[in-house]
Amino acid sequence: DGGITQSPKYLFRKEGQNVTLSCEQNLNHDAMYWYRQDPGQGLRLIYYSQIVNDFQKGDIAEGYSVSREKKESFPLTVTSAQKNPTAFYLCASSRAGTGGSREQFFGPGTRLTVL
Amino acid sequence: KNEVEQSPQNLTAQEGEFITINCSYSVGISALHWLQQHPGGGIVSLFMLSSGKKKHGRLIATINIQEKHSSLHITASHPRDSAVYICAVGGSQGNLIFGKGTKLSVKP
């Protein structure tokens, strides 16, 4: 079955530690996205990638980093520079396109808690 | 001003009721999306539309481009429809710009 997987589902981190969230898709999609969700707020874009070996900052990229070495994979690293990392993180993918004109498929999410 | 506004924020209905969730946006768009988020957090796409109306089962989505407004209707609501419904529009980076969501609870 095609889809997007994220791991782990729950992640606990001590302050000052970097952590990496995994996102894998087997939908053969060119575009991948990372969103952050906080209570009472809409999802916000962290980073996106329209093609392998290229990615762009979204609205809230500070304290995060990504890589796109393979089409199927788009891992997100939450660094110690991110001041308030406790949140729900969602990965999504879509066929290439602009302006949100492509249906996006979402992973199940990773809930990160900083202790 | 948020680019995507949804109303109401919270909605409680009795099973069988007709439900309407509204979405207004302030930017030009190529498409508007309706998404459903279940309590576990997973999100599924319900509709993507750029004009007119789409129907899938008991769900109907409409859009008025001139008024920059869309509605999601649920007919004969059921407790399993309880979820957060999210409206989103296309951003300039190919991403989606999301509303804050409408939390729907359908009581038996």
Short mmCIF file of C-alpha atoms in Angstrom, two decimals:
data_model
loop_
_atom_site.label_atom_id
_atom_site.label_comp_id
_atom_site.label_asym_id
_atom_site.label_seq_id
_atom_site.Cartn_x
_atom_site.Cartn_y
_atom_site.Cartn_z
CA ASP A 1 0.00 0.00 0.00
CA GLY A 2 1.24 3.46 -0.87
CA GLY A 3 1.50 6.04 1.83
CA ILE A 4 3.60 8.13 4.16
CA THR A 5 5.16 6.84 7.34
CA GLN A 6 6.53 8.90 10.20
CA SER A 7 8.52 7.66 13.12
CA PRO A 8 8.53 7.65 16.01
CA LYS A 9 4.91 8.36 16.95
CA TYR A 10 5.94 9.82 20.30
CA LEU A 11 9.32 11.34 21.08
CA PHE A 12 10.67 12.77 24.30
CA ARG A 13 13.70 14.99 24.31
CA LYS A 14 15.76 16.62 26.99
CA GLU A 15 16.49 20.30 26.61
CA GLY A 16 19.64 20.90 24.62
CA GLN A 17 19.40 17.70 22.56
CA ASN A 18 18.93 17.47 18.82
CA VAL A 19 16.39 14.95 17.58
CA THR A 20 15.54 13.72 14.09
CA LEU A 21 12.02 12.90 12.93
CA SER A 22 11.70 10.44 10.09
CA CYS A 23 9.38 10.80 7.08
CA GLU A 24 9.24 8.25 4.26
CA GLN A 25 6.84 8.04 1.31
CA ASN A 26 6.37 5.44 -1.40
CA LEU A 27 3.93 7.47 -3.48
CA ASN A 28 6.63 8.57 -5.92
CA HIS A 29 5.86 12.19 -5.05
CA ASP A 30 8.37 14.89 -5.88
CA ALA A 31 7.24 17.39 -3.24
CA MET A 32 7.45 16.91 0.51
CA TYR A 33 6.57 19.21 3.39
CA TRP A 34 7.00 19.50 7.13
CA TYR A 35 4.31 21.21 9.19
CA ARG A 36 4.06 21.98 12.86
CA GLN A 37 0.76 21.99 14.77
CA ASP A 38 0.24 23.71 18.13
CA PRO A 39 -2.99 23.69 20.13
CA GLY A 40 -5.46 26.29 18.88
CA GLN A 41 -3.38 27.12 15.83
CA GLY A 42 -3.44 26.04 12.23
CA LEU A 43 -0.62 23.97 10.80
CA ARG A 44 2.43 26.03 9.89
CA LEU A 45 5.05 25.27 7.28
CA ILE A 46 8.58 24.53 8.51
CA TYR A 47 10.40 23.35 5.39
CA TYR A 48 9.47 22.05 1.98
CA SER A 49 11.20 20.33 -0.91
CA GLN A 50 10.02 20.25 -4.49
CA ILE A 51 12.79 17.98 -5.75
CA VAL A 52 15.64 15.81 -4.52
CA ASN A 53 18.67 17.68 -3.20
CA ASP A 54 16.75 20.93 -2.92
CA PHE A 55 14.67 22.37 -0.10
CA GLN A 56 13.39 25.74 1.02
CA LYS A 57 12.58 27.37 4.34
CA GLY A 58 8.98 27.83 5.27
CA ASP A 59 7.43 30.31 7.68
CA ILE A 60 8.95 28.93 10.88
CA ALA A 61 12.27 27.32 9.87
CA GLU A 62 14.41 28.72 12.69
CA GLY A 63 15.80 25.94 14.87
CA TYR A 64 15.07 23.21 12.33
CA SER A 65 17.05 21.56 9.56
CA VAL A 66 16.21 19.06 6.81
CA SER A 67 17.81 17.01 4.07
CA ARG A 68 16.45 15.51 0.86
CA GLU A 69 19.04 13.02 -0.37
CA LYS A 70 16.45 10.56 -1.63
CA LYS A 71 13.06 11.12 -3.25
CA GLU A 72 11.35 8.94 -0.67
CA SER A 73 12.83 10.49 2.45
CA PHE A 74 12.65 13.94 4.07
CA PRO A 75 13.93 13.82 7.67
CA LEU A 76 13.52 16.80 9.99
CA THR A 77 16.03 17.62 12.71
CA VAL A 78 14.86 19.69 15.64
CA THR A 79 17.95 21.38 17.01
CA SER A 80 18.65 22.81 20.43
CA ALA A 81 18.21 26.26 18.86
CA GLN A 82 14.47 25.69 18.61
CA LYS A 83 13.18 27.43 21.72
CA ASN A 84 9.78 25.81 21.98
CA PRO A 85 9.89 22.47 20.18
CA THR A 86 7.04 20.70 21.99
CA ALA A 87 4.43 20.23 19.26
CA PHE A 88 2.84 17.80 16.84
CA TYR A 89 4.82 17.43 13.60
CA LEU A 90 3.23 16.36 10.34
CA CYS A 91 4.93 15.38 7.13
CA ALA A 92 3.11 15.57 3.80
CA SER A 93 3.82 14.88 0.17
CA SER A 94 2.27 15.72 -3.18
CA ARG A 95 2.95 15.57 -6.87
CA ALA A 96 4.96 18.53 -8.09
CA GLY A 97 2.94 21.70 -8.56
CA THR A 98 2.49 25.19 -7.23
CA GLY A 99 -0.14 27.15 -5.45
CA GLY A 100 -1.52 24.27 -3.48
CA SER A 101 -3.16 22.85 -6.58
CA ARG A 102 -2.11 19.32 -5.75
CA GLU A 103 -3.70 17.04 -3.21
CA GLN A 104 -1.44 16.55 -0.22
CA PHE A 105 -1.09 13.25 1.59
CA PHE A 106 -0.21 13.32 5.27
CA GLY A 107 1.71 11.03 7.53
CA PRO A 108 0.34 10.02 10.97
CA GLY A 109 2.49 12.60 12.77
CA THR A 110 5.09 12.63 15.52
CA ARG A 111 4.32 14.17 18.90
CA LEU A 112 7.48 15.69 20.34
CA THR A 113 7.70 16.59 24.01
CA VAL A 114 10.65 18.37 25.56
CA LEU A 115 11.23 17.38 29.17
CA LYS B 1 -5.76 39.22 9.67
CA ASN B 2 -5.47 35.46 9.14
CA GLU B 3 -5.53 34.43 5.53
CA VAL B 4 -7.94 31.57 6.21
CA GLU B 5 -10.79 31.97 8.71
CA GLN B 6 -13.08 29.16 9.76
CA SER B 7 -16.33 29.23 11.68
CA PRO B 8 -17.47 28.00 14.03
CA GLN B 9 -14.44 26.98 16.09
CA ASN B 10 -16.44 24.35 17.94
CA LEU B 11 -19.67 22.65 16.96
CA THR B 12 -21.80 20.13 18.82
CA ALA B 13 -24.62 18.39 16.99
CA GLN B 14 -27.09 15.60 17.57
CA GLU B 15 -26.88 12.53 15.39
CA GLY B 16 -28.82 13.05 12.19
CA GLU B 17 -28.46 16.83 12.04
CA PHE B 18 -27.31 18.72 8.96
CA ILE B 19 -23.98 20.44 9.62
CA THR B 20 -22.32 23.38 7.94
CA ILE B 21 -18.76 24.59 8.45
CA ASN B 22 -17.66 27.82 6.81
CA CYS B 23 -14.32 29.01 5.46
CA SER B 24 -13.33 32.46 4.21
CA TYR B 25 -10.00 33.35 2.70
CA SER B 26 -8.29 36.59 1.78
CA VAL B 27 -5.81 35.53 -0.89
CA GLY B 28 -6.12 34.49 -4.51
CA ILE B 29 -6.09 30.75 -4.79
CA SER B 30 -5.84 27.97 -7.33
CA ALA B 31 -7.59 25.46 -5.10
CA LEU B 32 -9.20 25.10 -1.70
CA HIS B 33 -8.84 21.99 0.39
CA TRP B 34 -11.00 20.46 3.08
CA LEU B 35 -9.21 18.09 5.43
CA GLN B 36 -10.29 15.91 8.34
CA GLN B 37 -8.16 15.32 11.42
CA HIS B 38 -9.11 12.51 13.78
CA PRO B 39 -8.29 12.50 17.51
CA GLY B 40 -5.14 10.46 16.91
CA GLY B 41 -3.79 13.30 14.79
CA GLY B 42 -3.79 11.80 11.32
CA ILE B 43 -5.08 14.03 8.53
CA VAL B 44 -6.92 12.93 5.41
CA SER B 45 -7.88 14.99 2.43
CA LEU B 46 -11.64 15.20 1.86
CA PHE B 47 -11.94 17.58 -1.07
CA MET B 48 -9.88 19.77 -3.33
CA LEU B 49 -11.96 22.21 -5.34
CA SER B 50 -11.50 25.35 -7.38
CA SER B 51 -15.10 25.99 -8.43
CA GLY B 52 -18.64 24.85 -7.89
CA LYS B 53 -19.47 21.88 -5.77
CA LYS B 54 -18.22 18.38 -4.98
CA LYS B 55 -19.99 15.54 -3.23
CA HIS B 56 -18.68 12.40 -1.63
CA GLY B 57 -21.14 10.29 0.27
CA ARG B 58 -22.71 12.46 2.97
CA LEU B 59 -20.14 15.23 2.52
CA ILE B 60 -20.65 18.19 0.20
CA ALA B 61 -18.18 21.01 -0.41
CA THR B 62 -19.00 24.24 -2.21
CA ILE B 63 -16.93 27.23 -3.16
CA ASN B 64 -17.76 30.77 -4.30
CA ILE B 65 -14.62 32.23 -5.84
CA GLN B 66 -16.02 35.75 -6.16
CA GLU B 67 -16.94 35.88 -2.47
CA LYS B 68 -13.81 33.92 -1.39
CA HIS B 69 -15.93 31.58 0.66
CA SER B 70 -16.35 27.83 0.94
CA SER B 71 -18.66 25.61 2.96
CA LEU B 72 -18.46 22.00 4.02
CA HIS B 73 -21.78 20.30 4.67
CA ILE B 74 -22.42 16.97 6.37
CA THR B 75 -25.84 15.44 5.89
CA ALA B 76 -27.33 12.95 8.36
CA SER B 77 -24.42 13.42 10.77
CA HIS B 78 -23.13 10.46 12.74
CA PRO B 79 -20.89 10.17 15.83
CA ARG B 80 -18.12 8.80 13.62
CA ASP B 81 -18.05 12.20 11.89
CA SER B 82 -16.62 13.68 15.10
CA ALA B 83 -13.27 15.17 14.16
CA VAL B 84 -11.55 18.45 13.42
CA TYR B 85 -12.31 19.78 9.96
CA ILE B 86 -9.66 22.01 8.43
CA CYS B 87 -9.90 24.38 5.50
CA ALA B 88 -6.69 25.18 3.59
CA VAL B 89 -5.71 27.18 0.52
CA GLY B 90 -2.67 27.01 -1.70
CA GLY B 91 0.35 29.10 -0.72
CA SER B 92 2.92 30.58 -3.06
CA GLN B 93 5.46 27.89 -2.14
CA GLY B 94 3.27 24.98 -3.18
CA ASN B 95 2.35 24.44 0.44
CA LEU B 96 -1.03 24.85 2.06
CA ILE B 97 -2.12 27.69 4.34
CA PHE B 98 -4.41 26.30 6.99
CA GLY B 99 -7.31 27.59 9.00
CA LYS B 100 -7.38 26.79 12.70
CA GLY B 101 -9.97 24.08 12.25
CA THR B 102 -13.50 23.39 13.44
CA LYS B 103 -13.91 20.79 16.15
CA LEU B 104 -17.10 18.82 15.51
CA SER B 105 -18.69 16.56 18.08
CA VAL B 106 -21.75 14.55 17.08
CA LYS B 107 -23.71 13.11 19.99
CA PRO B 108 -25.72 9.90 19.64
#
